[in-house]
């Protein structure tokens, strides 16, 4: 089946030869890849020798995980949360089973309650930063490649951050006509249909339109009444237009739209603080859960009494790009506007009782503008300079139903407005000292200003609370300095030190005290990294590795404080100091004909070196034992950060040509994920258990005729595992991962 990668790979054969022969200048700084560079993900046959994907990236001094479109297809990556199964030390988790996503990379990340803060790990789609991660909902289709970059970023593009970035690159328009239609059906009546068409509209003008719709697949059910939960109902559309008026100019216009009415995956209670424990169902099956919305609550939020935990979301956006060759440099401009309209109902106690039902309305808009110059003249010196601006507006309104919660017994409504704008500048240079030694460095600066306005909480039948405005201003400077040595054609090493930062913000959740809204401070991180990239046996074995140490200041974490006669209230606090260290290894092997092996290993450890905070598990335990909330504080100095220590992933595939123009591809993949703490210092039920998963697939197709057919199995061993956690009022839940799915996919392209 033709893809955008295959369509553009052949013209780069000469460039690959030049780099492999050492005749081209090393690429020494991680840069956002254009669609042309993205095409290099395709493995090539050069002079009869097989080379691994992303050959040029082997000369870049980074530890990025680069994932091709073929790997995304083989590993059944249909959501951003699936990416954590392909990269070391990466965690991508749904917030309480919803479409809001939290990213952690090498232990750096933020668990954002209601997505009103900047993530420590920034998400990009086609070079556009998405500060509100839910805006990428439904965008994992027609993707050319994914680039996962750990460590402080923002020296060559976009927004500064502390943790890194996840960059998605969608396929671009093509100069020739191409198209595809794919139908995927699987267990639990799940159906996924996708396709694209791409080609010329006129001379120097081309387009691409891609779409996907997903239906069904709900695998949870309520043992009390037999109702099922989790059906997907999502449709997405993306369109691109590309015009090249001359050989120096490229003008592009893009847009996308997603409508999501999917049901959520519900959590299962593992800790319950309610006095009436016997009211809570004791689930006997992995797929069992419970939920329920009271008629009065449904009427208040304007939804039907039959409402299940679900989304009612619309996302859309547009972007305008210009690239112009100036002779000495290339001028690039990206203007983008993104908007979200969310209506989300979640049952956050995992029961039919009204102790943690939440309904949320979100209206959010983001405008961004980036302008940069990239040097293009040959020589020893290369540079990039640019500026980035973004402005966001958000209004949130969320309802909590505590009617069955003894001690509260009411419905509350909280609402607020948040205004934000940021302006950042960056410069990056690299210089070839010798034929094998290159030094590189960069600086960035960001000013971020945000205000929380008009915050009000109504406790229906009790009182109304109005809160004073809060503000947070960040002015920070980041830096990068490193050295790279291309020791041989197939071996390079590097060392770099970088300093990154992330703005402060607010904990705008269920609020009953002004102290909850107090702005938390910016965080900063100094990262030390040493690594190597090698092909000990060119075309047969590739081995890359990195080791890192993070010096973390004012780390932003979810904690709580105790309000007398009410209970723990969620808030964010700054950890004065913590440290993270680890290693990462990746390997690819093609030992014999038809066999392809790859694997990743990440190991990381982190600890608080200075931190004193409320011990929420101890407070909860005392509540269960005595019925009284009492504050217990703990010095967490030396305590583990609770991040997954070990992550493993890998696959082995058999690929061969068959008679009559057919080809086959058979594969098995695995991934392991270590345990993860739900709370600061969490142990026992306050941790997500480790898990091991397997998957398999078998594909047969005819490339010349443009078709292929696949059967696949995910979670082959039907393991019971938890992918994230949540808590609300009286309960802590583990949100389960999907059981075994057996599916088939038929695809035709031209």
XYZ file of C-alpha atoms in Angstrom:
750
model
C 0.000 0.000 0.000
C 1.540 3.336 -0.969
C 2.112 5.770 1.830
C 3.457 9.305 2.068
C 6.730 7.838 3.247
C 7.133 5.558 0.279
C 6.101 8.300 -2.115
C 9.018 10.560 -1.211
C 11.751 8.188 -0.075
C 13.535 7.505 -3.377
C 14.688 11.101 -4.073
C 16.685 11.055 -0.845
C 18.892 8.124 -1.815
C 21.746 10.461 -2.824
C 21.454 12.347 0.441
C 21.663 9.094 2.402
C 24.748 8.075 0.427
C 26.399 11.396 1.192
C 25.790 11.121 4.900
C 26.819 7.503 5.055
C 30.038 8.383 3.249
C 30.706 11.260 5.616
C 30.492 13.894 2.840
C 27.622 15.857 4.334
C 27.795 18.059 7.419
C 26.577 16.305 10.556
C 23.200 17.362 11.854
C 24.143 18.424 15.344
C 21.040 19.915 16.917
C 17.567 18.437 17.242
C 15.298 20.369 14.888
C 11.651 20.146 13.951
C 11.495 17.955 10.898
C 9.816 19.098 7.757
C 7.633 16.779 5.724
C 10.649 16.114 3.483
C 12.767 15.080 6.437
C 9.902 13.003 7.769
C 10.063 10.881 4.639
C 13.438 9.592 5.753
C 11.653 7.353 8.248
C 11.288 4.848 5.417
C 13.959 2.155 5.329
C 15.862 2.271 2.054
C 17.653 -0.182 -0.152
C 20.911 1.559 -1.099
C 23.366 -0.340 -3.313
C 21.721 -3.603 -2.289
C 22.338 -2.981 1.430
C 19.525 -2.576 3.983
C 19.762 0.443 6.240
C 17.652 1.107 9.293
C 15.098 3.895 9.460
C 16.054 7.467 10.409
C 19.636 7.182 9.139
C 20.356 10.919 9.440
C 19.164 10.965 13.043
C 22.135 8.752 13.933
C 24.273 11.874 13.503
C 22.211 14.032 15.854
C 23.294 14.427 19.513
C 20.036 13.420 21.145
C 18.230 10.470 22.707
C 14.956 10.975 20.840
C 12.687 8.034 20.118
C 11.615 8.241 16.474
C 8.656 6.144 15.405
C 7.770 5.538 11.757
C 4.295 5.211 10.254
C 4.935 1.506 9.700
C 5.720 0.967 13.385
C 2.607 2.903 14.404
C 0.564 0.589 12.219
C 2.201 -2.626 13.409
C 1.883 -1.703 17.091
C -1.749 -0.571 16.776
C -1.102 3.000 17.907
C -4.494 4.695 17.518
C -4.304 7.092 20.492
C -1.551 9.193 22.050
C -1.820 7.009 25.181
C -0.515 4.062 23.117
C 2.808 5.855 22.606
C 4.011 4.943 26.101
C 4.337 1.351 24.862
C 6.987 2.346 22.318
C 9.356 4.738 24.106
C 11.532 4.304 27.209
C 10.684 6.244 30.386
C 7.522 7.693 28.824
C 4.151 7.854 30.586
C 1.047 9.023 28.711
C -2.075 8.648 30.838
C -5.671 9.672 30.577
C -6.865 11.946 33.371
C -9.355 9.785 35.282
C -10.268 7.888 32.100
C -11.224 11.079 30.195
C -9.841 12.622 26.999
C -7.552 14.954 28.960
C -4.011 13.582 28.810
C -1.036 13.871 31.188
C 2.494 13.342 29.846
C 5.571 12.380 31.888
C 9.001 11.855 30.333
C 11.935 10.667 32.441
C 9.818 11.311 35.528
C 9.117 14.934 34.602
C 5.483 15.833 34.114
C 2.397 17.325 35.674
C -0.869 15.678 36.716
C -3.185 18.495 35.722
C -6.611 18.282 37.359
C -8.593 20.220 34.785
C -6.038 21.020 32.104
C -5.717 24.734 32.805
C -1.921 24.640 33.163
C 0.986 24.220 30.762
C 2.299 20.680 30.556
C 5.899 19.907 31.520
C 6.040 17.827 28.321
C 4.744 19.822 25.362
C 2.742 18.181 22.574
C 3.173 19.327 18.963
C 1.177 18.486 15.861
C 2.839 19.539 12.605
C 5.095 21.916 14.529
C 2.251 23.625 16.434
C 2.368 23.546 20.226
C -0.765 22.356 22.048
C -0.686 23.745 25.599
C -4.077 22.083 26.297
C -3.413 18.406 25.573
C -7.058 17.408 24.988
C -6.938 19.444 21.754
C -5.071 16.537 20.140
C -8.124 14.309 20.712
C -8.719 12.189 17.609
C -5.588 13.354 15.775
C -3.691 10.030 15.716
C -4.509 9.136 12.114
C -2.695 9.636 8.801
C 0.495 10.199 10.811
C 3.868 10.114 9.034
C 6.015 9.779 12.170
C 6.334 10.618 15.849
C 9.361 12.153 17.552
C 9.644 11.871 21.352
C 12.383 14.146 22.708
C 13.327 14.107 26.427
C 14.898 16.952 28.372
C 14.506 20.753 28.319
C 13.281 22.063 24.955
C 12.530 25.331 23.198
C 15.974 26.193 21.786
C 15.088 25.785 18.083
C 11.297 26.111 18.007
C 8.116 26.481 19.989
C 7.706 26.825 23.747
C 10.304 26.192 26.480
C 9.612 23.338 28.887
C 11.345 21.136 31.437
C 10.400 17.605 30.411
C 10.620 17.407 26.630
C 8.121 17.050 23.837
C 5.973 14.616 21.881
C 5.854 15.719 18.245
C 3.317 14.278 15.799
C 3.888 14.837 12.067
C 0.927 14.171 9.785
C 1.306 13.318 6.097
C 1.570 16.214 3.658
C 0.002 16.695 0.204
C 1.646 14.856 -2.685
C 2.355 15.951 -6.247
C 0.901 12.684 -7.618
C -2.522 11.184 -7.001
C -2.709 8.785 -4.078
C -5.500 7.508 -1.902
C -6.390 4.856 0.612
C -9.386 3.387 2.432
C -9.009 1.130 5.485
C -11.653 -0.764 7.432
C -10.795 -2.206 10.857
C -13.220 -4.308 12.900
C -12.517 -5.937 16.254
C -13.968 -7.386 19.446
C -16.811 -5.701 21.317
C -18.282 -4.444 18.007
C -15.512 -1.920 17.495
C -15.209 -0.412 14.026
C -12.613 2.018 12.744
C -12.753 3.433 9.200
C -10.053 5.732 7.819
C -8.849 7.019 4.503
C -7.189 9.804 2.565
C -6.920 11.253 -0.896
C -4.009 13.398 -2.040
C -2.864 14.915 -5.300
C -2.502 17.994 -7.528
C -5.273 20.543 -8.064
C -3.269 22.689 -10.461
C 0.324 23.425 -11.320
C 2.301 23.812 -8.085
C -0.893 23.364 -6.032
C -1.647 20.110 -4.187
C -3.971 18.964 -1.425
C -4.595 16.163 1.045
C -7.790 15.258 2.880
C -7.822 12.509 5.517
C -10.573 11.297 7.832
C -11.272 8.666 10.468
C -14.315 7.487 12.377
C -14.363 5.043 15.304
C -17.449 3.382 16.749
C -18.196 0.797 19.452
C -15.661 -1.177 21.472
C -17.185 -0.703 24.927
C -16.060 -3.594 27.117
C -17.121 -2.555 30.631
C -20.538 -3.442 32.060
C -22.593 -2.792 35.175
C -23.341 -6.061 37.047
C -26.334 -4.394 38.724
C -28.306 -3.893 35.510
C -26.229 -5.326 32.644
C -25.687 -1.936 30.947
C -22.394 -1.650 29.083
C -19.948 1.265 28.952
C -17.064 2.505 26.825
C -18.378 2.677 23.256
C -16.400 5.077 21.101
C -18.161 7.549 18.839
C -15.548 9.801 17.323
C -15.071 11.335 13.880
C -12.082 13.428 12.761
C -11.168 15.261 9.579
C -7.905 16.881 8.482
C -7.210 18.863 5.286
C -4.048 20.446 3.864
C -3.379 22.695 0.884
C 0.173 23.325 -0.399
C 1.214 25.936 -2.981
C 4.741 26.428 -4.334
C 4.568 29.586 -6.469
C 8.314 29.367 -7.168
C 11.286 27.228 -6.213
C 12.005 29.376 -3.153
C 8.562 29.681 -1.600
C 6.121 27.246 0.008
C 2.712 28.398 1.267
C 0.479 25.947 3.145
C -2.961 26.074 4.717
C -4.294 23.402 7.060
C -7.329 22.668 9.155
C -8.823 19.923 11.284
C -12.067 19.061 13.097
C -13.034 16.397 15.654
C -16.421 15.470 17.090
C -16.167 13.145 20.082
C -19.218 11.593 21.767
C -17.331 8.616 23.198
C -18.134 6.976 26.510
C -15.409 6.870 29.133
C -13.589 4.013 30.804
C -14.684 3.950 34.439
C -12.490 3.322 37.471
C -12.825 0.584 40.085
C -12.636 1.594 43.772
C -9.604 0.260 45.641
C -9.794 2.493 48.743
C -13.036 3.738 50.261
C -13.371 6.269 53.045
C -17.171 6.350 53.192
C -18.767 5.314 56.477
C -21.351 3.230 54.606
C -18.910 0.837 52.949
C -21.572 -1.845 52.550
C -23.391 0.319 49.999
C -20.510 0.014 47.564
C -20.605 -2.886 45.092
C -17.885 -5.466 45.337
C -16.968 -6.207 41.748
C -16.080 -9.797 40.985
C -14.996 -9.300 37.369
C -12.271 -7.257 35.714
C -14.712 -5.688 33.253
C -17.265 -4.713 35.897
C -17.938 -1.172 37.060
C -20.871 0.956 38.164
C -22.144 4.452 37.545
C -25.287 6.485 37.960
C -26.506 10.043 37.496
C -29.279 11.438 39.679
C -32.234 13.094 37.873
C -31.734 16.400 39.669
C -28.057 16.515 38.741
C -28.838 15.635 35.112
C -31.409 18.426 34.954
C -28.972 20.937 36.457
C -26.286 20.250 33.833
C -28.826 20.024 31.002
C -28.263 16.397 30.056
C -30.604 13.342 29.909
C -31.192 11.122 32.958
C -29.847 8.164 30.959
C -26.431 9.838 30.558
C -23.411 7.549 30.906
C -19.883 8.744 31.704
C -18.981 10.265 28.350
C -17.646 13.156 26.297
C -19.538 15.723 24.226
C -16.627 17.518 22.589
C -15.833 19.539 19.494
C -12.261 20.487 18.589
C -11.193 22.417 15.516
C -8.279 24.476 14.350
C -6.531 26.067 11.382
C -2.965 27.033 10.516
C -1.197 29.112 7.881
C 2.482 28.571 6.963
C 5.006 30.361 4.796
C 8.550 29.252 4.045
C 10.847 31.439 1.921
C 14.445 30.833 0.921
C 16.415 34.086 1.287
C 19.785 32.843 0.077
C 21.603 33.069 3.399
C 18.723 31.627 5.452
C 15.211 30.242 5.322
C 12.384 32.316 6.803
C 9.566 30.271 8.378
C 6.249 31.507 9.748
C 3.464 29.484 11.395
C 0.177 31.059 12.482
C -2.356 28.821 14.216
C -5.679 28.974 16.017
C -7.094 26.072 18.059
C -10.366 25.817 19.942
C -12.097 23.290 22.166
C -15.677 22.941 23.390
C -15.986 20.166 25.957
C -18.924 18.753 27.847
C -17.733 15.871 29.984
C -19.494 13.684 32.552
C -17.342 11.400 34.694
C -18.391 9.135 37.560
C -15.267 9.466 39.674
C -16.263 7.171 42.528
C -16.917 4.196 40.233
C -20.256 3.459 41.911
C -23.961 4.149 41.479
C -23.849 6.524 44.452
C -23.573 10.297 44.174
C -20.297 10.833 46.010
C -18.083 11.831 43.095
C -20.089 12.613 39.965
C -18.495 15.448 37.962
C -19.779 17.349 34.939
C -17.468 19.834 33.216
C -17.989 22.500 30.540
C -14.838 23.906 28.911
C -14.477 26.647 26.332
C -10.858 27.166 25.356
C -9.076 29.002 22.544
C -5.364 29.328 21.709
C -3.722 31.573 19.126
C -0.022 31.159 18.369
C 2.489 32.793 16.046
C 6.045 31.639 15.393
C 8.635 33.337 13.195
C 12.193 32.086 12.715
C 15.273 32.171 10.511
C 17.337 29.045 9.818
C 20.775 29.422 8.246
C 21.264 27.644 4.924
C 24.750 28.685 3.798
C 27.404 25.935 3.752
C 30.227 26.187 6.222
C 31.198 25.393 9.762
C 28.658 27.679 11.452
C 24.931 26.981 11.495
C 22.301 28.888 13.452
C 18.609 29.315 14.178
C 16.916 32.356 15.704
C 13.221 32.824 16.342
C 10.341 34.054 18.471
C 7.091 32.458 19.590
C 3.894 34.024 20.940
C 0.762 32.376 22.263
C -2.442 33.697 23.808
C -5.137 31.549 25.413
C -8.572 32.144 26.872
C -10.424 29.551 28.891
C -13.737 29.371 30.719
C -14.560 26.348 32.844
C -17.698 25.404 34.733
C -17.820 22.132 36.639
C -20.397 20.520 38.871
C -19.764 18.019 41.686
C -22.542 15.836 43.104
C -21.828 15.007 46.776
C -25.470 14.195 47.637
C -24.656 10.727 49.044
C -21.431 11.796 50.726
C -22.008 11.931 54.471
C -20.689 15.236 55.757
C -21.473 17.160 52.574
C -24.767 16.083 51.037
C -25.011 18.815 48.398
C -24.319 19.640 44.751
C -21.672 22.269 44.045
C -20.827 24.349 41.001
C -17.446 26.020 40.441
C -16.709 28.361 37.546
C -13.868 30.642 36.495
C -12.164 32.460 33.614
C -8.459 32.167 32.848
C -6.484 34.525 30.609
C -2.924 33.808 29.546
C -0.303 35.049 27.125
C 3.374 34.241 26.651
C 6.218 35.532 24.509
C 9.452 33.581 24.063
C 12.632 34.033 22.065
C 15.359 31.533 21.203
C 18.704 31.244 19.464
C 20.705 28.143 18.645
C 24.166 27.791 17.088
C 26.535 24.962 16.272
C 30.087 25.100 15.020
C 32.300 22.410 13.502
C 35.626 22.682 15.344
C 37.127 19.842 13.325
C 35.925 17.193 10.939
C 34.714 15.122 13.871
C 34.122 17.601 16.731
C 31.135 19.955 16.866
C 30.089 22.255 19.683
C 26.546 23.554 20.019
C 24.535 25.743 22.317
C 21.389 27.762 22.703
C 19.464 30.243 24.813
C 15.777 30.872 25.319
C 13.677 33.265 27.348
C 9.986 33.242 28.163
C 7.585 35.650 29.812
C 4.283 34.033 30.758
C 1.453 36.002 32.343
C -1.796 34.362 33.477
C -4.751 35.401 35.614
C -7.519 33.405 37.285
C -10.659 35.553 37.361
C -14.289 35.435 38.522
C -13.870 32.213 40.505
C -17.075 31.251 42.271
C -18.322 28.117 44.025
C -22.029 27.564 44.681
C -23.027 24.918 47.202
C -26.674 24.531 46.275
C -28.856 24.916 49.361
C -25.836 25.832 51.510
C -23.955 28.982 50.426
C -22.105 30.798 47.657
C -18.373 31.497 47.803
C -16.701 34.229 45.737
C -12.922 34.200 45.496
C -10.416 36.935 44.850
C -8.514 36.954 41.516
C -5.105 35.303 41.402
C -2.171 35.918 39.085
C 1.053 34.179 38.076
C 3.960 35.788 36.198
C 6.968 33.858 34.911
C 10.180 35.344 33.486
C 12.822 32.676 32.998
C 15.993 32.063 30.994
C 17.067 28.653 29.714
C 20.264 27.409 28.126
C 21.950 24.560 26.277
C 25.637 23.707 25.830
C 27.079 20.538 24.348
C 29.793 18.798 22.358
C 29.517 16.035 19.787
C 32.154 13.716 18.326
C 31.495 11.772 15.108
C 34.279 9.258 15.839
C 33.621 7.026 12.846
C 31.070 6.770 10.086
C 28.920 4.620 12.354
C 29.744 5.891 15.846
C 29.080 9.238 17.476
C 29.022 10.360 21.095
C 27.840 13.536 22.771
C 27.538 15.328 26.089
C 25.208 18.209 26.838
C 23.927 20.310 29.726
C 20.620 22.125 29.472
C 18.432 24.198 31.724
C 14.677 24.343 31.206
C 11.719 25.883 32.969
C 7.937 25.775 33.065
C 5.527 28.564 34.111
C 3.549 28.547 37.328
C -0.228 28.290 37.462
C -3.302 27.429 39.502
C -5.117 24.415 40.949
C -8.583 25.300 39.680
C -10.629 22.308 40.797
C -13.470 21.941 43.340
C -12.640 24.981 45.489
C -13.942 25.889 48.936
C -10.970 27.877 50.285
C -8.955 30.758 48.825
C -5.742 28.963 49.740
C -6.492 26.362 47.036
C -6.190 29.043 44.341
C -2.838 30.421 45.397
C -0.512 30.327 42.406
C 2.301 27.799 42.485
C 5.761 28.892 41.381
C 7.586 28.080 38.118
C 9.732 24.958 38.103
C 13.214 24.634 36.637
C 15.449 21.715 35.770
C 19.138 21.343 34.945
C 19.722 18.229 32.837
C 23.035 16.444 32.246
C 23.087 13.858 29.467
C 25.743 11.710 27.837
C 24.996 9.335 24.985
C 26.159 7.427 21.952
C 24.728 6.212 18.655
C 26.287 3.346 16.766
C 25.903 0.670 14.147
C 28.482 -1.954 15.124
C 27.302 -4.045 12.175
C 25.999 -1.612 9.535
C 22.644 -2.719 8.242
C 22.599 -5.574 10.778
C 22.815 -4.066 14.250
C 22.125 -0.582 15.620
C 22.719 0.238 19.294
C 22.044 3.616 20.927
C 22.184 4.625 24.575
C 22.043 7.561 26.968
C 22.458 8.300 30.672
C 21.002 11.346 32.389
C 20.862 13.194 35.692
C 18.224 15.849 36.479
C 18.688 18.531 39.123
C 15.058 19.534 39.754
C 14.017 22.751 41.543
C 10.482 23.733 42.609
C 8.981 20.633 40.998
C 5.214 21.113 40.627
C 3.312 18.186 42.156
C -0.244 17.380 43.187
C -0.631 17.428 46.935
C -3.377 18.405 49.377
C -4.092 20.407 52.470
C -6.604 19.601 55.164
C -9.659 21.756 55.768
C -11.134 21.116 59.200
C -14.467 19.264 59.176
C -14.248 18.919 55.386
C -11.311 16.742 54.424
C -8.231 16.880 52.191
C -8.446 19.350 49.329
C -6.345 18.992 46.217
C -3.783 21.635 45.402
C -0.380 22.032 43.781
C 2.798 22.575 45.741
C 6.422 23.192 44.786
C 8.981 20.638 45.925
C 12.089 22.668 46.852
C 14.456 20.099 45.395
C 14.435 16.610 43.911
C 16.687 14.538 41.673
C 16.140 12.011 38.888
C 18.663 9.815 37.127
C 18.460 6.966 34.659
C 19.611 5.190 31.533
C 18.037 4.350 28.193
C 19.015 1.790 25.572
C 17.541 1.063 22.164
C 18.534 -1.623 19.703
C 17.576 -2.735 16.215
C 18.792 -5.927 14.629
C 18.467 -7.588 11.247
C 20.518 -10.717 11.986
C 19.348 -12.867 9.083
C 17.131 -12.494 6.076
C 13.467 -11.780 6.857
C 13.987 -11.259 10.619
C 13.726 -7.782 12.177
C 14.094 -7.138 15.909
C 13.895 -3.939 17.922
C 13.715 -3.084 21.601
C 13.850 -0.239 24.127
C 14.789 -0.229 27.776
C 14.411 2.621 30.223
C 15.444 2.624 33.873
C 14.997 5.661 36.097
C 15.078 6.520 39.785
C 13.991 9.688 41.484
C 13.807 10.976 45.045
C 12.833 14.075 46.992
C 15.859 15.727 48.561
C 13.880 18.490 50.300
C 10.106 18.191 50.789
C 7.684 18.448 53.729
C 3.968 17.910 53.032
C 0.636 16.533 54.182
C 0.577 12.726 54.261
C -2.741 12.026 52.520
C -2.725 8.224 53.019
C -2.155 8.747 56.760
C -5.005 11.272 56.915
C -7.285 8.830 55.104
C -6.298 5.909 57.334
C -7.086 7.927 60.443
C -10.454 8.891 58.949
C -11.331 5.228 58.383
C -10.210 4.264 61.902
C -11.716 7.153 63.884
C -14.183 8.916 61.597
C -12.222 12.152 62.126
C -9.933 14.046 59.775
C -6.602 14.874 61.404
C -3.519 16.382 59.768
C -0.373 14.269 59.542
C 2.728 15.811 57.976
C 5.755 13.904 56.736
C 9.299 14.840 55.836
C 9.675 13.161 52.443
C 13.392 13.837 52.171
C 14.899 10.739 50.556
C 11.469 9.329 49.592
C 11.014 7.814 46.154
C 9.200 9.944 43.537
C 6.978 6.988 42.695
C 7.708 7.035 38.946
C 7.837 3.706 37.031
C 11.408 2.498 37.443
C 11.604 0.084 34.536
C 9.970 0.252 31.109
C 10.616 -2.309 28.383
C 9.249 -2.661 24.868
C 10.184 -4.620 21.798
C 9.072 -6.587 18.775
C 10.220 -9.278 16.397
C 8.912 -9.561 12.848
C 9.241 -11.915 9.904
C 8.905 -10.248 6.495
C 9.153 -12.020 3.168
C 8.023 -11.926 -0.445
C 5.663 -14.671 -1.633
C 4.709 -15.927 -5.101
C 2.235 -13.998 -7.271
C 3.480 -10.611 -6.074
C 2.372 -11.187 -2.500
C 4.281 -10.278 0.651
C 3.802 -11.211 4.277
C 4.614 -9.610 7.612
C 4.256 -11.541 10.883
C 5.087 -9.987 14.231
C 4.955 -10.242 18.008
C 5.418 -7.298 20.362
C 5.766 -6.950 24.123
C 5.969 -4.207 26.715
C 6.494 -4.083 30.471
C 5.706 -1.211 32.801
C 6.768 -0.966 36.435
C 4.534 0.151 39.314
C 3.614 3.811 39.779
C 2.553 5.750 42.899
C -0.904 7.367 42.946
C -0.006 9.775 45.754
C 3.174 11.223 47.222
C 4.909 8.363 49.016
C 2.109 6.012 47.943
C 2.426 2.299 48.709
C 0.082 -0.689 48.570
C -3.269 0.247 47.062
C -1.924 3.762 46.484
C 0.226 2.371 43.652
C -0.651 1.100 40.197
C 0.701 -2.465 39.919
C 3.273 -3.372 37.239
C 2.065 -5.131 34.121
C 3.292 -7.048 31.065
C 1.432 -7.088 27.721
C 1.828 -8.938 24.436
C 0.372 -8.405 20.984
C 0.642 -10.081 17.597
C -0.341 -9.560 13.978
C -0.153 -11.215 10.563
C -0.370 -9.273 7.301
C -0.539 -10.389 3.687
C -0.721 -8.017 0.751
C 0.150 -7.134 -2.801
C 2.014 -3.843 -3.016
C 1.596 -3.558 -6.774
C -2.157 -3.968 -6.536
C -2.289 -1.721 -3.450
C -4.091 -3.961 -0.958
C -3.269 -5.739 2.282
C -5.165 -7.635 4.955
C -4.225 -8.027 8.615
C -5.434 -9.984 11.604
C -4.185 -8.870 15.016
C -4.536 -9.414 18.742
C -3.831 -6.841 21.443
C -3.334 -7.899 25.069
C -2.812 -11.414 23.776
C -2.638 -12.945 27.271
C -5.779 -11.078 28.388
C -3.942 -9.537 31.339
C -5.825 -7.521 33.965
C -3.974 -4.271 34.569
C -4.536 -0.600 35.402
C -3.492 2.265 33.162
C -4.128 5.242 35.447
C -5.779 6.237 38.710
C -8.261 8.757 40.018
C -9.695 9.967 43.298
C -12.745 11.933 44.326
C -14.231 12.603 47.759
C -14.442 9.181 49.401
C -12.734 6.794 46.997
C -9.509 6.083 45.148
C -9.837 4.144 41.903
C -7.678 2.219 39.484
C -8.783 2.736 35.877
C -8.422 -0.602 34.064
C -6.783 -1.128 30.691
C -8.494 -2.817 27.767
C -8.876 -6.613 27.755
C -7.900 -8.784 24.796
C -9.090 -7.461 21.437
C -9.068 -9.621 18.291
C -9.440 -7.709 15.077
C -9.003 -7.592 11.347
C -8.036 -4.811 8.977
C -8.474 -4.556 5.199
C -6.792 -1.730 3.310
C -6.716 -0.639 -0.318
C -4.638 2.196 -1.735
C -3.527 3.621 -5.045
